[in-house]
PDB file of N, CA and C in Angstrom:
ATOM      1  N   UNK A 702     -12.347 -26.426  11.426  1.00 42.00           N
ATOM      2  CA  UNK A 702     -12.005 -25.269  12.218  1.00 42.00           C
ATOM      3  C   UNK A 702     -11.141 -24.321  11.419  1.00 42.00           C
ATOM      4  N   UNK A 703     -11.331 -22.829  11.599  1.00 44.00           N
ATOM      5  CA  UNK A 703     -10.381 -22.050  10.872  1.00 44.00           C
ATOM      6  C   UNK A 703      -9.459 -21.875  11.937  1.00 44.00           C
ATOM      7  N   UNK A 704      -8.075 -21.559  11.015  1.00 45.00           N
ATOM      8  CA  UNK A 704      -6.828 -21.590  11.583  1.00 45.00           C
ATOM      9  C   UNK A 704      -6.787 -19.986  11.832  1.00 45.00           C
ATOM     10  N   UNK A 705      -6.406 -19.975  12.950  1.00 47.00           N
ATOM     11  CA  UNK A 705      -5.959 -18.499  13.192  1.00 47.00           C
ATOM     12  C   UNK A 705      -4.480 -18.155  13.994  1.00 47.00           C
ATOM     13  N   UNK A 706      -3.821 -17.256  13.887  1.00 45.00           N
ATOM     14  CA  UNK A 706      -2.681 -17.116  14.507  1.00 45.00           C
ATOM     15  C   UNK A 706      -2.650 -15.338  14.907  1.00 45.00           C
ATOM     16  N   UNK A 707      -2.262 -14.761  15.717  1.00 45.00           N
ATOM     17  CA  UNK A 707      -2.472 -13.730  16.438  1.00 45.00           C
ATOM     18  C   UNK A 707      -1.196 -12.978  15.682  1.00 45.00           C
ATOM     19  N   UNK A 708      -1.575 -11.807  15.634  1.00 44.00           N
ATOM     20  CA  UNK A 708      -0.777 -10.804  15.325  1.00 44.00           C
ATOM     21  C   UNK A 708       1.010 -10.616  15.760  1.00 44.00           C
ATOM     22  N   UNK A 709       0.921 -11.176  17.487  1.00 48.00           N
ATOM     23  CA  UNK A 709       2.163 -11.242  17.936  1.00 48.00           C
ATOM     24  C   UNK A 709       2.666 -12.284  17.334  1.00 48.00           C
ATOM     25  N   UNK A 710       1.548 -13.284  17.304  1.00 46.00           N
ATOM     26  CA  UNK A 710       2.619 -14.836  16.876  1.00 46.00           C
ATOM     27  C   UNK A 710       2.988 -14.777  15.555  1.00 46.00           C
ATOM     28  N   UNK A 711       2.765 -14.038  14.717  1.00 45.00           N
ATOM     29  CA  UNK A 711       3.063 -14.436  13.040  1.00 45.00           C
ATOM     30  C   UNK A 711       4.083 -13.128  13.159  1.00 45.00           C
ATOM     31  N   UNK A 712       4.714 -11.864  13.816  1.00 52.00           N
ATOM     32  CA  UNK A 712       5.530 -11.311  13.544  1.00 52.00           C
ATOM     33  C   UNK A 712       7.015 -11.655  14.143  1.00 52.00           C
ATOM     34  N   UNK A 713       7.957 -11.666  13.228  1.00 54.00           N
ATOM     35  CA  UNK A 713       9.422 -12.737  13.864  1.00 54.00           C
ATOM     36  C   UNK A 713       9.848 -11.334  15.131  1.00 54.00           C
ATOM     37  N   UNK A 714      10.820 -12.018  15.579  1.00 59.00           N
ATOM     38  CA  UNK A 714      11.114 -10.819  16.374  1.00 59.00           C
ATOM     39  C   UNK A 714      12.417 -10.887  15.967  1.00 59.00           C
ATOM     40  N   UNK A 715      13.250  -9.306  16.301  1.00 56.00           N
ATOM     41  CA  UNK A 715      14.325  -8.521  15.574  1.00 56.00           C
ATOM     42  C   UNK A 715      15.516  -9.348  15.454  1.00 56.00           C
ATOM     43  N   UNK A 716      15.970 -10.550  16.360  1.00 60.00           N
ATOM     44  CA  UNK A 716      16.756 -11.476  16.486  1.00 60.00           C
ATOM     45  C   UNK A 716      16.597 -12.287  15.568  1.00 60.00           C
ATOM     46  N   UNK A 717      15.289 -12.500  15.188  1.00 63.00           N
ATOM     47  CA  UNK A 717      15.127 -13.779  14.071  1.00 63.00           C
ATOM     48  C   UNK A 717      15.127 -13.160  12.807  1.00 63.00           C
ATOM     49  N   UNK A 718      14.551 -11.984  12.415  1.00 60.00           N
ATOM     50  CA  UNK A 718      15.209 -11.228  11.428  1.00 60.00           C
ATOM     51  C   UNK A 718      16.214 -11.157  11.097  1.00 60.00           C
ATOM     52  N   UNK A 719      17.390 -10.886  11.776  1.00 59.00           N
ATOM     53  CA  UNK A 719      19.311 -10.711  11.708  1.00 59.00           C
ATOM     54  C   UNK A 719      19.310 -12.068  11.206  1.00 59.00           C
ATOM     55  N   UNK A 720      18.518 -13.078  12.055  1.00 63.00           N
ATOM     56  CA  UNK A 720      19.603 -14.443  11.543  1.00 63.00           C
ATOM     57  C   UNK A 720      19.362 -14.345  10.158  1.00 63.00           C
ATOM     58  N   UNK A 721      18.103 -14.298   9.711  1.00 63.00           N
ATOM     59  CA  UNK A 721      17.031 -14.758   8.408  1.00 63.00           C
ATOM     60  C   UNK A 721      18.410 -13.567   7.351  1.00 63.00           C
ATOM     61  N   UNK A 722      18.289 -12.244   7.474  1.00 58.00           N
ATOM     62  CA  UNK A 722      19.066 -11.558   7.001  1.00 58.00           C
ATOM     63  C   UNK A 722      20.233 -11.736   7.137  1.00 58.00           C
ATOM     64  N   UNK A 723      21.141 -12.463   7.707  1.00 67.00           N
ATOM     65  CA  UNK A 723      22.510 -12.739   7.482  1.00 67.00           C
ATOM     66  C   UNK A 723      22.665 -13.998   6.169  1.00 67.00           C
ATOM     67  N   UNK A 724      21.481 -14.335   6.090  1.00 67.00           N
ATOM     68  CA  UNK A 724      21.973 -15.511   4.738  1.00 67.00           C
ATOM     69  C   UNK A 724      21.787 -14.854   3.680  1.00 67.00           C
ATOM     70  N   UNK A 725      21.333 -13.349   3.672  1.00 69.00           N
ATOM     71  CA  UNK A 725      20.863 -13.058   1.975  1.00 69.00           C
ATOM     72  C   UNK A 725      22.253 -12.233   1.856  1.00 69.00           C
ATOM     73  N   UNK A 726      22.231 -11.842   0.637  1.00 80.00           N
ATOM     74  CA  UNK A 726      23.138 -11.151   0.083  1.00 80.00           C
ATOM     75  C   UNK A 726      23.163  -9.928   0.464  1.00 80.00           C
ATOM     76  N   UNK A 727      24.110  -8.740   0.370  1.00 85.00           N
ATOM     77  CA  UNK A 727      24.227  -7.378   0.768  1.00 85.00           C
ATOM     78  C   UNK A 727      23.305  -6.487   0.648  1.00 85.00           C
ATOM     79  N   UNK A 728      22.752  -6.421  -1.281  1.00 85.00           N
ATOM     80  CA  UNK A 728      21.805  -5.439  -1.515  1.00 85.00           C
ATOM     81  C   UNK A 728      20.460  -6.468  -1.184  1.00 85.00           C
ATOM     82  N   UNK A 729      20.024  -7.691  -0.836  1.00 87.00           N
ATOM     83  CA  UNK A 729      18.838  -8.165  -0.410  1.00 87.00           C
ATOM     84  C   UNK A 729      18.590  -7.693   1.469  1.00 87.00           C
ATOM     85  N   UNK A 730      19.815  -7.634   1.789  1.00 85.00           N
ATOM     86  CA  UNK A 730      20.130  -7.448   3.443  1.00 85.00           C
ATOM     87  C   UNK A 730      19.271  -6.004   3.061  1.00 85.00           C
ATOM     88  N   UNK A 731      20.021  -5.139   2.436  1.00 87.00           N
ATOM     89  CA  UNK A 731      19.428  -3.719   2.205  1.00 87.00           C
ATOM     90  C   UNK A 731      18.349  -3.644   2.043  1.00 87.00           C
ATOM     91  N   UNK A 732      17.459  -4.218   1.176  1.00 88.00           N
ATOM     92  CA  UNK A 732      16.588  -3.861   0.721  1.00 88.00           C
ATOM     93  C   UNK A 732      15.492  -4.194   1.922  1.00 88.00           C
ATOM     94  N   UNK A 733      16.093  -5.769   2.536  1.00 88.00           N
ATOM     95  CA  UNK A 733      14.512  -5.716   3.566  1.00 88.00           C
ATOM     96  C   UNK A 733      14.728  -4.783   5.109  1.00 88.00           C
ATOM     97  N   UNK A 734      15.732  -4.412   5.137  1.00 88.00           N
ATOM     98  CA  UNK A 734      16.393  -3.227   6.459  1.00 88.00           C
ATOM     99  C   UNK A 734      15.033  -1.943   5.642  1.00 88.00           C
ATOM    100  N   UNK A 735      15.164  -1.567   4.429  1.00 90.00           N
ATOM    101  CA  UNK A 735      14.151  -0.169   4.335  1.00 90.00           C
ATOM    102  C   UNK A 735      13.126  -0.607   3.982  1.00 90.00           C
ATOM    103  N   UNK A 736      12.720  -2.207   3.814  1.00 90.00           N
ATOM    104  CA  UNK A 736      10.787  -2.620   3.800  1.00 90.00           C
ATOM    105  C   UNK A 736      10.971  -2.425   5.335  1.00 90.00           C
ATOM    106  N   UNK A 737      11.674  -3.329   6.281  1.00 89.00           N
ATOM    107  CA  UNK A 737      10.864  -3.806   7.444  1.00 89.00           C
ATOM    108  C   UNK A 737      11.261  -2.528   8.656  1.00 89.00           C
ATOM    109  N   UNK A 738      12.015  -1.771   8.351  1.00 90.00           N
ATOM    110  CA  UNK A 738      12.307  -0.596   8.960  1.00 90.00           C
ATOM    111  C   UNK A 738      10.840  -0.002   9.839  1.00 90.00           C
ATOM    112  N   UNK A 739      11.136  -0.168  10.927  1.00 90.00           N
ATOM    113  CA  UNK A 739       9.900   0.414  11.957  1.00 90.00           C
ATOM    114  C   UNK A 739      10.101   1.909  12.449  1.00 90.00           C
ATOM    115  N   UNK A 740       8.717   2.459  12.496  1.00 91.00           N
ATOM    116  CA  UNK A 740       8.567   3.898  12.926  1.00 91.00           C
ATOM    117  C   UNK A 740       9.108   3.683  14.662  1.00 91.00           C
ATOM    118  N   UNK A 741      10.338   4.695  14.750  1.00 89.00           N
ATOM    119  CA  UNK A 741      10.490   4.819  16.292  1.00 89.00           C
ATOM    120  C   UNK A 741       9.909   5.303  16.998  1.00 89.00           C
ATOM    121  N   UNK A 742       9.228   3.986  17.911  1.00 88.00           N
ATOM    122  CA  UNK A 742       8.407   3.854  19.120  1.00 88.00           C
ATOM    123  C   UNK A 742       6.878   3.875  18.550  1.00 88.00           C
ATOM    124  N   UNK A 743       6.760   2.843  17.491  1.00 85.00           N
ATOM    125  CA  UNK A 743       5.976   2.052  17.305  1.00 85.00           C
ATOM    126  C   UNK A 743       5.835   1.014  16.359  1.00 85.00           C
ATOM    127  N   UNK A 744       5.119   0.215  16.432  1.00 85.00           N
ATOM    128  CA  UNK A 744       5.319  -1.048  15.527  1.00 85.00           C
ATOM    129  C   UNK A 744       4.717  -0.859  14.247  1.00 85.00           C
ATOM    130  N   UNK A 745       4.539   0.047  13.686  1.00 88.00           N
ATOM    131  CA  UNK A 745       4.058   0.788  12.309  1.00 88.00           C
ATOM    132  C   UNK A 745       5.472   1.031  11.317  1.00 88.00           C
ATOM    133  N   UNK A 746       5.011   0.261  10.159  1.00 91.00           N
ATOM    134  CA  UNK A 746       6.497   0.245   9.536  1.00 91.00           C
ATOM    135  C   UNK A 746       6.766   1.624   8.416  1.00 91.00           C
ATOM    136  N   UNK A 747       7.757   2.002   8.806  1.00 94.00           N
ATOM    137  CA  UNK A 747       8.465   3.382   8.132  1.00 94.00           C
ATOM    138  C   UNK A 747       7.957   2.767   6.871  1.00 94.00           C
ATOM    139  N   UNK A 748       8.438   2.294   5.835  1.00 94.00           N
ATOM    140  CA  UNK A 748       8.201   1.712   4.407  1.00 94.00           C
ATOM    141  C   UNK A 748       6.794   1.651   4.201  1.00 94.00           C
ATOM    142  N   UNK A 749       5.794   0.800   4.951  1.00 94.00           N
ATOM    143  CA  UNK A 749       4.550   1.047   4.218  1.00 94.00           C
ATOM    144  C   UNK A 749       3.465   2.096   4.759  1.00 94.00           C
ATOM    145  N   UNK A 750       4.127   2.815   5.626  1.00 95.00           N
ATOM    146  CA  UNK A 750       3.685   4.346   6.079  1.00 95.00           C
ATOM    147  C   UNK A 750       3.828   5.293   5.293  1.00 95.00           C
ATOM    148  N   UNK A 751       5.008   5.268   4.226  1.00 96.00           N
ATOM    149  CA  UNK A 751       5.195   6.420   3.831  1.00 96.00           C
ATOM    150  C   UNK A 751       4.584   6.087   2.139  1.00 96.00           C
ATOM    151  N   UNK A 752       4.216   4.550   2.019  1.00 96.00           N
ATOM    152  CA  UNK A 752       3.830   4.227   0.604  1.00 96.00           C
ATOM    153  C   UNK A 752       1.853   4.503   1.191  1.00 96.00           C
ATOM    154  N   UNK A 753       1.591   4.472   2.080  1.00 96.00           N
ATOM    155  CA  UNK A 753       0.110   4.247   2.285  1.00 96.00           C
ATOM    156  C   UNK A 753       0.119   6.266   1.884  1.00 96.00           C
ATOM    157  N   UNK A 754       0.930   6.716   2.456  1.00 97.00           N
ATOM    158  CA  UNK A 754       1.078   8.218   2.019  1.00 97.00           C
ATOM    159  C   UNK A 754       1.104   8.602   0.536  1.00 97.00           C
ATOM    160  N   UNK A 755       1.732   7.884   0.014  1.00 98.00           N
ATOM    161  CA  UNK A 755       1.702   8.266  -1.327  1.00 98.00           C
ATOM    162  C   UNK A 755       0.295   7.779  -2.235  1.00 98.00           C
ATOM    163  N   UNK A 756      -0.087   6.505  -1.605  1.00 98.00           N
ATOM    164  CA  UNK A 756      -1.288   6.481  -2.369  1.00 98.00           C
ATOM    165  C   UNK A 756      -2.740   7.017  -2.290  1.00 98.00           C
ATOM    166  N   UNK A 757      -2.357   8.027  -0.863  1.00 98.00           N
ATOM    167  CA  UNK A 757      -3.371   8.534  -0.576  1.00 98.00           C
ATOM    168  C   UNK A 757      -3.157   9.864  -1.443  1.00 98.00           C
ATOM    169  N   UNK A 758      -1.654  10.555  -1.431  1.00 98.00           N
ATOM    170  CA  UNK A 758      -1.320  11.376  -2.624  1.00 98.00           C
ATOM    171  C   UNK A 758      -2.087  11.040  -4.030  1.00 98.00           C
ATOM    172  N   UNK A 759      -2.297   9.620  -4.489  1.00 98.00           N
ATOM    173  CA  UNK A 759      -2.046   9.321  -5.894  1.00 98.00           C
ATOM    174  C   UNK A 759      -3.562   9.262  -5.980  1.00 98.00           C
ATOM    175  N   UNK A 760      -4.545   9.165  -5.088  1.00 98.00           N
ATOM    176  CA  UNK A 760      -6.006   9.119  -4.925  1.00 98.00           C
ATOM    177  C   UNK A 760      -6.261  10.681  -5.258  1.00 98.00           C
ATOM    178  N   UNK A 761      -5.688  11.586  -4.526  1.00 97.00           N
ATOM    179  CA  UNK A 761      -5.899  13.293  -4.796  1.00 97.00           C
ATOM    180  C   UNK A 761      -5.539  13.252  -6.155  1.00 97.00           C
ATOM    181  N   UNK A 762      -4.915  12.845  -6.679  1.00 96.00           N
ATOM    182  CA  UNK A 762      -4.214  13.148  -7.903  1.00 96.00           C
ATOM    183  C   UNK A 762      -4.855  12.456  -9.042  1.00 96.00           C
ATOM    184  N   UNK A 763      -5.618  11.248  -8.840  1.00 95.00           N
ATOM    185  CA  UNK A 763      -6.736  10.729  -9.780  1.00 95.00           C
ATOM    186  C   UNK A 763      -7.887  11.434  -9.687  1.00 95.00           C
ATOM    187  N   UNK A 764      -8.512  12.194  -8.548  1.00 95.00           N
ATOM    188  CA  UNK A 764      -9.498  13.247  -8.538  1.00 95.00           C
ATOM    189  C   UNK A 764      -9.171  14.298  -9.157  1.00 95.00           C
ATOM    190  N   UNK A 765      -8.394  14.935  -8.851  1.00 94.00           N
ATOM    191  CA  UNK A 765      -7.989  16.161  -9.880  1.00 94.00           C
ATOM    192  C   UNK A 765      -8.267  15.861 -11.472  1.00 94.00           C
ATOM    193  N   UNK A 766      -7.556  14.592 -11.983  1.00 92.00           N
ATOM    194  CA  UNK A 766      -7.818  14.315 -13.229  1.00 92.00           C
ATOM    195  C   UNK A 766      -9.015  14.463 -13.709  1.00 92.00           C
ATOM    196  N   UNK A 767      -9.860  13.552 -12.525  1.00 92.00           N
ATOM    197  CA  UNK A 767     -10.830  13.110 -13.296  1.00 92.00           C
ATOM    198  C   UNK A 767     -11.749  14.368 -13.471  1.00 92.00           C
ATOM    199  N   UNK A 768     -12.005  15.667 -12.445  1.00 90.00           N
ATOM    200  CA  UNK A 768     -12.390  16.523 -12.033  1.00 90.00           C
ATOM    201  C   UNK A 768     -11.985  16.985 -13.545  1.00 90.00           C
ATOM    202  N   UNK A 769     -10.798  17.437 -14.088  1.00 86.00           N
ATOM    203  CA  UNK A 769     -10.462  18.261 -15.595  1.00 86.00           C
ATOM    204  C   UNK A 769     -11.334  17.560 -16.698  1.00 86.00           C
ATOM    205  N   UNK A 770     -10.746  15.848 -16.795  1.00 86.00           N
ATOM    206  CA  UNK A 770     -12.331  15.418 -17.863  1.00 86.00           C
ATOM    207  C   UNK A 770     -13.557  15.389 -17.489  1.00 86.00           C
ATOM    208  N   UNK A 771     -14.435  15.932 -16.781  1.00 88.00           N
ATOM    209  CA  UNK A 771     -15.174  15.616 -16.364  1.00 88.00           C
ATOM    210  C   UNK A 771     -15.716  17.396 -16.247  1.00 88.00           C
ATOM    211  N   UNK A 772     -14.802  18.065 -16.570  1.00 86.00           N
ATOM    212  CA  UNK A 772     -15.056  19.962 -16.905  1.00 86.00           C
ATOM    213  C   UNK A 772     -15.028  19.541 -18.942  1.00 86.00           C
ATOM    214  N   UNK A 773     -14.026  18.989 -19.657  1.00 84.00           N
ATOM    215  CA  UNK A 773     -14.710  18.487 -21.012  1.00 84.00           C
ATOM    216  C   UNK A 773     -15.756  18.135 -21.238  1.00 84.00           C
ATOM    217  N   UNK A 774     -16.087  17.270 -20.102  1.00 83.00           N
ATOM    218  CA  UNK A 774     -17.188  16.956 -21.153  1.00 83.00           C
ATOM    219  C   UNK A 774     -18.539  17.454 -20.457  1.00 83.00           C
ATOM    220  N   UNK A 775     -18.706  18.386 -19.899  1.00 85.00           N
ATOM    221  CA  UNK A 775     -19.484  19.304 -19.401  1.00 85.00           C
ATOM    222  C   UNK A 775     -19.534  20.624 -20.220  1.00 85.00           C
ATOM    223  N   UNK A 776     -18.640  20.590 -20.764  1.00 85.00           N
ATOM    224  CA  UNK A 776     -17.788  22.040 -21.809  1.00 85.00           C
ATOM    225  C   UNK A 776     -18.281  21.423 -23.260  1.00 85.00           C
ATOM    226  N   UNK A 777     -18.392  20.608 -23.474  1.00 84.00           N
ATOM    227  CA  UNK A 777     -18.873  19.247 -24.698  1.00 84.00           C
ATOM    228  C   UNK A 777     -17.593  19.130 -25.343  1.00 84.00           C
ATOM    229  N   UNK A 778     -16.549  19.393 -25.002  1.00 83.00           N
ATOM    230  CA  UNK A 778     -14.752  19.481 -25.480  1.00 83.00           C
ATOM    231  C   UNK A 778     -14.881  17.624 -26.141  1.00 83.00           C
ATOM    232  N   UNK A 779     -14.367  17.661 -27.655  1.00 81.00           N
ATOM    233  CA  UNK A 779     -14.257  16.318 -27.684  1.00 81.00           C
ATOM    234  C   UNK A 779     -13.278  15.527 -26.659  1.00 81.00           C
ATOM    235  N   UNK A 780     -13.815  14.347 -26.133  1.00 76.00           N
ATOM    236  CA  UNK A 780     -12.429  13.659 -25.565  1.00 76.00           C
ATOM    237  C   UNK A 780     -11.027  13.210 -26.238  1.00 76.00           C
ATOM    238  N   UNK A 781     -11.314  13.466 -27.545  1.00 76.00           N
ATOM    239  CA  UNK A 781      -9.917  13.315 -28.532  1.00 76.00           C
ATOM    240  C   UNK A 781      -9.001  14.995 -28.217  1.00 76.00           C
ATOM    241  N   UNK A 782      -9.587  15.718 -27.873  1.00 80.00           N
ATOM    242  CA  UNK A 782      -9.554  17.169 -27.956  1.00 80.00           C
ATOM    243  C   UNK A 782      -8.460  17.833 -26.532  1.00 80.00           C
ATOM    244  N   UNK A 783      -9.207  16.356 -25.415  1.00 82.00           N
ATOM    245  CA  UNK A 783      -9.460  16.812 -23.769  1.00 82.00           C
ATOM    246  C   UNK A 783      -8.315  16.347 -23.423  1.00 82.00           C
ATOM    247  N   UNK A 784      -7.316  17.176 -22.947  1.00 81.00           N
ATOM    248  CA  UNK A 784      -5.949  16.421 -22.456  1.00 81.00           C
ATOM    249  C   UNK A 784      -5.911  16.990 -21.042  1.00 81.00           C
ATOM    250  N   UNK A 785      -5.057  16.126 -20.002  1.00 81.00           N
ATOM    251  CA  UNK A 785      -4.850  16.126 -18.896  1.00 81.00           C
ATOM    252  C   UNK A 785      -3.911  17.798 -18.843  1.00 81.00           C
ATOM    253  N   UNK A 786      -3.459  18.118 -17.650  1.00 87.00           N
ATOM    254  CA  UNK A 786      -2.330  19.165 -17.359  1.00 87.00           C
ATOM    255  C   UNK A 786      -1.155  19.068 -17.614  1.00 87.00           C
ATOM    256  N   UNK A 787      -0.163  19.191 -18.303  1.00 90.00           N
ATOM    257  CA  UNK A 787       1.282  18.587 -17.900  1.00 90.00           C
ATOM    258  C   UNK A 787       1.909  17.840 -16.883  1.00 90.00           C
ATOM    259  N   UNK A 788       1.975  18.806 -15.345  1.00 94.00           N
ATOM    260  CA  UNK A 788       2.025  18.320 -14.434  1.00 94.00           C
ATOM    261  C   UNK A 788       1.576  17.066 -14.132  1.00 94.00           C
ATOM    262  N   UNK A 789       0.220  17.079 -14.212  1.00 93.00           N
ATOM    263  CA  UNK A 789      -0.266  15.565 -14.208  1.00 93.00           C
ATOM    264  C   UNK A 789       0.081  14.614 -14.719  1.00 93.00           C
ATOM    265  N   UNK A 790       0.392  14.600 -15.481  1.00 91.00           N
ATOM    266  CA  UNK A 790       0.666  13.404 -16.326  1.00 91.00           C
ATOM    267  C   UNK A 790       2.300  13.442 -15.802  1.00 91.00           C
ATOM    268  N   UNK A 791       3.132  14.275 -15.773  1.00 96.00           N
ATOM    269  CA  UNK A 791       4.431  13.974 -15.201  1.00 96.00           C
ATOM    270  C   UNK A 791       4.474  13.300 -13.479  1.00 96.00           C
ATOM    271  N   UNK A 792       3.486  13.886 -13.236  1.00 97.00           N
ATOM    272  CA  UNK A 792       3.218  13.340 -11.893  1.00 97.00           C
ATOM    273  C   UNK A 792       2.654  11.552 -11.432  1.00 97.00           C
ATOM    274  N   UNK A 793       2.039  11.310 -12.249  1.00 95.00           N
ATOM    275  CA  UNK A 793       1.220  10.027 -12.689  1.00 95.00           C
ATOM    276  C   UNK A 793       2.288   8.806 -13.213  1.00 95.00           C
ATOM    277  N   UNK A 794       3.309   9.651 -13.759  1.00 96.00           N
ATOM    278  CA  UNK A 794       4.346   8.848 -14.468  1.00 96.00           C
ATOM    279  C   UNK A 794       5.663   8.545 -13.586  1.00 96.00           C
ATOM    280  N   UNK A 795       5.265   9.457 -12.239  1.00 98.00           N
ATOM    281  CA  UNK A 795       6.232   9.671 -11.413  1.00 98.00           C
ATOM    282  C   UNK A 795       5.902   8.948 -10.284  1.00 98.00           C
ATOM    283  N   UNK A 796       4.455   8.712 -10.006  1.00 98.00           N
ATOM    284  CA  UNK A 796       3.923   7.670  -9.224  1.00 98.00           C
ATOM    285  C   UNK A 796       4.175   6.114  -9.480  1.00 98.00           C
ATOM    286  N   UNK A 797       3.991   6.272 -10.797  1.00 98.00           N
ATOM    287  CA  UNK A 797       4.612   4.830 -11.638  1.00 98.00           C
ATOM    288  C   UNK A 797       5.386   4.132 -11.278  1.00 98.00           C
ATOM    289  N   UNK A 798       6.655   5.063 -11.008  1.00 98.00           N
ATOM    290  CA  UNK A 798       7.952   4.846 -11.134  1.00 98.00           C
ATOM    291  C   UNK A 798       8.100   4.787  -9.650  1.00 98.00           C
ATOM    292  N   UNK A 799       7.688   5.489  -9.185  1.00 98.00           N
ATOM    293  CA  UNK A 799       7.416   4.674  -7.296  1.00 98.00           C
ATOM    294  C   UNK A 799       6.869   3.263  -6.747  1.00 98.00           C
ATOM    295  N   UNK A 800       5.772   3.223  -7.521  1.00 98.00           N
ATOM    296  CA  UNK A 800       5.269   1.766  -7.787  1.00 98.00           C
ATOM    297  C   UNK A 800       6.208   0.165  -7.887  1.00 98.00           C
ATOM    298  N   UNK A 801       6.586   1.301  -9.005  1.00 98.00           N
ATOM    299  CA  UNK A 801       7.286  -0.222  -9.511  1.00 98.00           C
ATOM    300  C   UNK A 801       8.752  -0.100  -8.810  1.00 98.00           C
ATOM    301  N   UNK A 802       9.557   0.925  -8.474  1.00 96.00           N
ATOM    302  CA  UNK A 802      10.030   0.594  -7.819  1.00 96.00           C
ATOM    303  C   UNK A 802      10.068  -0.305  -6.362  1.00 96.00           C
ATOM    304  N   UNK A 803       8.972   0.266  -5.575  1.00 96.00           N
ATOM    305  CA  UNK A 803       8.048  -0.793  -4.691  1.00 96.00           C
ATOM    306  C   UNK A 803       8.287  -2.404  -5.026  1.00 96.00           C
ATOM    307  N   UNK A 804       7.870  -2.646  -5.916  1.00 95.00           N
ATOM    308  CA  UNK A 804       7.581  -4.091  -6.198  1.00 95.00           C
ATOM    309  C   UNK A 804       9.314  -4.670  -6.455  1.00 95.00           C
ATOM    310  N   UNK A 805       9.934  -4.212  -7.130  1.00 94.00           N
ATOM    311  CA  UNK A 805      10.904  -4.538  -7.333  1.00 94.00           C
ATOM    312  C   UNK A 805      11.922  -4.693  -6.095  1.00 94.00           C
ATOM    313  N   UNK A 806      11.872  -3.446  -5.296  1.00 94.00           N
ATOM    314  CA  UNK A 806      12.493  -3.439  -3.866  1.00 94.00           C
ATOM    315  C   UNK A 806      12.183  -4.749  -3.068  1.00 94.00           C
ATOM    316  N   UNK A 807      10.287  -5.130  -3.056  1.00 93.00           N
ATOM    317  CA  UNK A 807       9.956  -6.481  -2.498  1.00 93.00           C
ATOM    318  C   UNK A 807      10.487  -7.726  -3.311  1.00 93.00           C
ATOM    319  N   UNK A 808      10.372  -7.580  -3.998  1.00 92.00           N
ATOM    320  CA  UNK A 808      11.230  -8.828  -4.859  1.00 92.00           C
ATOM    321  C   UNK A 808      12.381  -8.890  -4.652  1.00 92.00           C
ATOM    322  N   UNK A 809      12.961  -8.005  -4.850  1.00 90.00           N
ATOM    323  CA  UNK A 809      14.774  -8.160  -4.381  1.00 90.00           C
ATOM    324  C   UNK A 809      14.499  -8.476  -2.758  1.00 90.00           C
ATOM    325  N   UNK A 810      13.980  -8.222  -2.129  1.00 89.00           N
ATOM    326  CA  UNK A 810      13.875  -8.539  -0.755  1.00 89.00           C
ATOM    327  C   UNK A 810      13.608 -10.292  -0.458  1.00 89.00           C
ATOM    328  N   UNK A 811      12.600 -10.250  -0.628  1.00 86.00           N
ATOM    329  CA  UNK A 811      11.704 -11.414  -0.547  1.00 86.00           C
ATOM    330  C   UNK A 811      11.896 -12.293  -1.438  1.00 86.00           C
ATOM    331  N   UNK A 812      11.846 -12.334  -2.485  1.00 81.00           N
ATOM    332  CA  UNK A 812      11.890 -13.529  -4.024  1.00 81.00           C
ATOM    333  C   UNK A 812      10.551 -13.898  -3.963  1.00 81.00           C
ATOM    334  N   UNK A 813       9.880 -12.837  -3.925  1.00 57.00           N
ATOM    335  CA  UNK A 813       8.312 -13.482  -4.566  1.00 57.00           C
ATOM    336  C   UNK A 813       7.798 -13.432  -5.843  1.00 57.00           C
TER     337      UNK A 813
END
């Protein structure tokens, strides 16, 4: 038989959170208060609402790219030749750095 557990049953509720968060440390307390942080007046979480936003940003922003190489080599521009926009690439590098901040925030949170 597959195991299944329902949506209500696998999420703790806000009481069991505090306890779970009173044993971690200050900046781990912090860090899972702005993962698990909920949109007011609904159960949609602020943190991966506003990251599902950005990667829908970072999807526009890989089209654009690809849209400029993809005018090279239609143009027959060598691809040694074909460079991205500035912007872009500062932007790309700036997504990065959102990223990994991400992961790091869950790790300090969690210890995964």
């Amino acid at each position: 038989g597959s195991y299944r557990v329902s949506l209500q049953q696998s999420r703790w509720s806000l009481t069991d959170r505090m306890t779970e968060w009173e044993s971690r440390s200050t900046f781990r307390r912090a860090a899972a208060c702005i993962l698990e942080a909920p949109i007011p007046g609904s159960d949609a979480g602020l943190f991966d609402t506003l990251m599902g936003l950005v990667i829908i940003f970072n999807i526009a922003i890989m089209i654009i790219d690809t849209d400029d190489t993809a005018q090279c080599v239609t143009e027959g521009i060598d691809m040694s030749e074909c460079f991205s926009a500035p912007w872009l690439n500062v932007t790309s590098w700036l997504l990065l750095a959102v990223y990994t901040a991400e992961v790091l925030l869950r790790f300090a949170a969690y210890h995964c």
